[in-house]
mmCIF file of C-alpha atoms and ligand atoms in Angstrom:
data_model
loop_
_atom_site.group_PDB
_atom_site.id
_atom_site.type_symbol
_atom_site.label_atom_id
_atom_site.label_comp_id
_atom_site.label_asym_id
_atom_site.label_seq_id
_atom_site.Cartn_x
_atom_site.Cartn_y
_atom_site.Cartn_z
ATOM 1 C CA MET A 1 7.028 -11.623 0.995
ATOM 2 C CA PRO A 2 7.703 -9.084 3.765
ATOM 3 C CA VAL A 3 11.102 -7.395 3.572
ATOM 4 C CA LYS A 4 13.032 -7.166 6.820
ATOM 5 C CA GLY A 5 13.787 -3.553 7.699
ATOM 6 C CA ILE A 6 10.476 -2.318 6.343
ATOM 7 C CA GLY A 7 8.016 -1.399 9.031
ATOM 8 C CA THR A 8 5.834 1.512 9.947
ATOM 9 C CA TYR A 9 7.695 4.774 9.551
ATOM 10 C CA ASP A 10 7.782 6.785 12.787
ATOM 11 C CA ASP A 11 6.981 10.389 11.894
ATOM 12 C CA THR A 12 8.253 11.573 15.282
ATOM 13 C CA ASN A 13 11.859 10.430 14.678
ATOM 14 C CA ILE A 14 14.440 13.172 14.998
ATOM 15 C CA PHE A 15 15.330 13.312 11.291
ATOM 16 C CA ALA A 16 11.646 13.595 10.314
ATOM 17 C CA ARG A 17 11.466 16.553 12.688
ATOM 18 C CA ILE A 18 14.594 18.096 11.151
ATOM 19 C CA LEU A 19 13.072 17.636 7.669
ATOM 20 C CA ARG A 20 9.902 19.427 8.821
ATOM 21 C CA GLY A 21 12.025 22.277 10.221
ATOM 22 C CA GLU A 22 10.878 21.617 13.796
ATOM 23 C CA ILE A 23 14.460 21.085 14.953
ATOM 24 C CA PRO A 24 17.413 23.098 13.639
ATOM 25 C CA CYS A 25 20.396 21.557 11.896
ATOM 26 C CA ARG A 26 23.682 22.826 10.477
ATOM 27 C CA LYS A 27 22.810 22.303 6.826
ATOM 28 C CA VAL A 28 25.482 21.326 4.303
ATOM 29 C CA HIS A 29 23.351 20.551 1.252
ATOM 30 C CA GLU A 30 19.723 20.378 0.203
ATOM 31 C CA ASP A 31 18.037 19.411 -3.028
ATOM 32 C CA ALA A 32 14.747 17.829 -4.108
ATOM 33 C CA TRP A 33 15.718 14.388 -2.802
ATOM 34 C CA SER A 34 18.147 14.884 0.037
ATOM 35 C CA LEU A 35 19.190 16.915 3.041
ATOM 36 C CA ALA A 36 22.682 16.830 4.544
ATOM 37 C CA PHE A 37 23.730 18.320 7.859
ATOM 38 C CA HIS A 38 26.465 18.046 10.492
ATOM 39 C CA ASP A 39 26.055 15.290 13.082
ATOM 40 C CA ILE A 40 25.305 16.726 16.528
ATOM 41 C CA ASN A 41 27.887 14.414 18.118
ATOM 42 C CA PRO A 42 30.715 14.221 15.558
ATOM 43 C CA GLN A 43 32.944 11.134 15.549
ATOM 44 C CA ALA A 44 35.492 12.724 13.174
ATOM 45 C CA PRO A 45 36.511 16.318 12.292
ATOM 46 C CA THR A 46 33.962 16.145 9.476
ATOM 47 C CA HIS A 47 30.859 14.081 10.260
ATOM 48 C CA ILE A 48 27.896 14.706 8.006
ATOM 49 C CA LEU A 49 24.589 12.876 7.776
ATOM 50 C CA VAL A 50 22.913 12.602 4.382
ATOM 51 C CA ILE A 51 19.241 11.643 4.438
ATOM 52 C CA PRO A 52 16.622 11.126 1.750
ATOM 53 C CA LYS A 53 13.637 13.461 2.014
ATOM 54 C CA GLY A 54 11.190 10.571 1.726
ATOM 55 C CA ARG A 55 9.884 8.526 4.641
ATOM 56 C CA TYR A 56 12.264 5.545 4.520
ATOM 57 C CA ILE A 57 13.480 3.587 7.512
ATOM 58 C CA SER A 58 16.274 1.542 6.007
ATOM 59 C CA MET A 59 18.171 0.722 2.838
ATOM 60 C CA ALA A 60 15.769 -2.215 2.275
ATOM 61 C CA ASP A 61 12.796 0.103 2.594
ATOM 62 C CA PHE A 62 14.368 2.753 0.360
ATOM 63 C CA THR A 63 15.441 0.425 -2.430
ATOM 64 C CA ALA A 64 12.097 -1.429 -2.377
ATOM 65 C CA SER A 65 9.819 1.604 -2.277
ATOM 66 C CA ALA A 66 11.586 4.728 -3.567
ATOM 67 C CA SER A 67 11.397 5.776 -7.204
ATOM 68 C CA SER A 68 14.481 5.459 -9.394
ATOM 69 C CA GLU A 69 14.629 9.251 -9.432
ATOM 70 C CA GLU A 70 14.704 9.421 -5.628
ATOM 71 C CA ILE A 71 17.375 6.737 -5.394
ATOM 72 C CA ALA A 72 19.543 8.360 -8.034
ATOM 73 C CA GLY A 73 19.019 11.827 -6.566
ATOM 74 C CA PHE A 74 19.969 10.696 -3.066
ATOM 75 C CA LEU A 75 23.093 8.816 -4.154
ATOM 76 C CA ARG A 76 24.145 11.662 -6.413
ATOM 77 C CA ALA A 77 23.847 14.036 -3.458
ATOM 78 C CA VAL A 78 26.250 11.886 -1.408
ATOM 79 C CA GLY A 79 28.854 12.082 -4.175
ATOM 80 C CA THR A 80 28.262 15.773 -4.782
ATOM 81 C CA ILE A 81 28.698 16.655 -1.109
ATOM 82 C CA ALA A 82 31.981 14.735 -0.788
ATOM 83 C CA ARG A 83 33.292 16.309 -3.970
ATOM 84 C CA SER A 84 32.210 19.840 -3.042
ATOM 85 C CA LEU A 85 33.942 19.507 0.337
ATOM 86 C CA GLY A 86 37.173 18.537 -1.470
ATOM 87 C CA LEU A 87 37.307 15.108 0.120
ATOM 88 C CA GLU A 88 38.264 12.972 -2.873
ATOM 89 C CA GLU A 89 41.983 13.480 -2.380
ATOM 90 C CA PRO A 90 42.346 12.988 1.384
ATOM 91 C CA GLY A 91 39.558 10.419 1.301
ATOM 92 C CA TYR A 92 36.536 9.772 3.435
ATOM 93 C CA ARG A 93 34.292 7.004 4.725
ATOM 94 C CA LEU A 94 30.604 6.351 4.095
ATOM 95 C CA LEU A 95 28.637 4.253 6.563
ATOM 96 C CA ALA A 96 24.985 3.346 7.006
ATOM 97 C CA ASN A 97 23.722 1.591 10.105
ATOM 98 C CA VAL A 98 20.665 -0.554 9.487
ATOM 99 C CA GLY A 99 18.808 -2.395 12.204
ATOM 100 C CA GLU A 100 19.586 -3.731 15.633
ATOM 101 C CA ASP A 101 23.029 -5.291 15.159
ATOM 102 C CA SER A 102 24.351 -2.078 13.624
ATOM 103 C CA GLY A 103 23.108 0.063 16.499
ATOM 104 C CA GLN A 104 20.941 2.247 14.235
ATOM 105 C CA GLU A 105 19.501 4.888 16.549
ATOM 106 C CA VAL A 106 17.365 6.955 14.215
ATOM 107 C CA PRO A 107 14.799 5.031 12.138
ATOM 108 C CA HIS A 108 15.154 7.202 9.032
ATOM 109 C CA LEU A 109 17.708 6.039 6.452
ATOM 110 C CA HIS A 110 20.928 8.011 6.719
ATOM 111 C CA ILE A 111 24.461 7.797 5.423
ATOM 112 C CA HIS A 112 27.265 9.001 7.640
ATOM 113 C CA LEU A 113 30.162 10.752 5.909
ATOM 114 C CA PHE A 114 33.353 10.807 7.981
ATOM 115 C CA ALA A 115 36.521 12.687 7.034
ATOM 116 C CA GLY A 116 39.242 14.993 8.251
ATOM 117 C CA ARG A 117 41.776 12.510 9.658
ATOM 118 C CA PRO A 118 42.991 8.973 8.984
ATOM 119 C CA LEU A 119 39.929 7.002 10.025
ATOM 120 C CA GLY A 120 41.558 3.805 11.241
ATOM 121 C CA PRO A 121 40.102 0.315 10.952
ATOM 122 C CA MET A 122 36.604 -0.046 9.609
ATOM 123 C CA LEU A 123 35.298 -1.829 12.696
ATOM 124 C CA VAL A 124 36.386 -1.740 16.315
ATOM 125 C CA ARG A 125 38.604 -4.769 16.831
HETATM 126 P P1 5GP B 1 22.828 5.993 13.828
HETATM 127 O O1 5GP B 1 23.382 5.475 15.118
HETATM 128 O O2 5GP B 1 21.320 5.861 13.770
HETATM 129 O O3 5GP B 1 23.506 5.422 12.615
HETATM 130 O O4 5GP B 1 23.181 7.519 13.772
HETATM 131 C C1 5GP B 1 22.358 8.533 14.250
HETATM 132 C C2 5GP B 1 23.207 9.786 14.311
HETATM 133 O O5 5GP B 1 22.333 10.880 14.467
HETATM 134 C C3 5GP B 1 24.184 9.803 15.488
HETATM 135 O O6 5GP B 1 25.510 9.942 14.997
HETATM 136 C C4 5GP B 1 23.740 11.027 16.303
HETATM 137 O O7 5GP B 1 24.816 11.761 16.846
HETATM 138 C C5 5GP B 1 22.973 11.836 15.284
HETATM 139 N N1 5GP B 1 21.919 12.664 15.841
HETATM 140 C C6 5GP B 1 20.998 12.277 16.763
HETATM 141 N N2 5GP B 1 20.174 13.297 17.039
HETATM 142 C C7 5GP B 1 20.576 14.341 16.265
HETATM 143 C C8 5GP B 1 20.099 15.698 16.121
HETATM 144 O O8 5GP B 1 19.138 16.128 16.739
HETATM 145 N N3 5GP B 1 20.760 16.471 15.232
HETATM 146 C C9 5GP B 1 21.836 16.024 14.507
HETATM 147 N N4 5GP B 1 22.410 16.874 13.675
HETATM 148 N N5 5GP B 1 22.301 14.758 14.643
HETATM 149 C C10 5GP B 1 21.682 13.936 15.507
#
């Protein structure tokens, strides 16, 4: 059965180009499974994007196709980054847009990490 959110990966998307080093980024963290960098248009004092290194469009795609090692490595990176930035105490927000209703702009799975001020309600009311 086809899984919604799994399509043909677009190798020209901006995060694929960042991963290939064709476009610069302000790197925060890199390991075998993940790359994290500052968002170019920050929505909070700290706004970091964490992406898996593999070619995955969405959470559905990632969880259906990635190896357990990739999934664990990526999730571990998210936790490691937040911890290493000292964000556990003040707190932070993780968010992943997937698909049309969410307004996902870049078709490469990414988790936003927001911090640095009280972040207000989860959704615009
Ligand atoms: P989405 O709306 O897909 O969840 O989030 C995409 C994010 O990527 C946006 O917050 C946008 O500011 C960020 N972004 C788009 N292009 C670039 C870029 O070239 N470099 C960086 N660092 N961030 C980008």
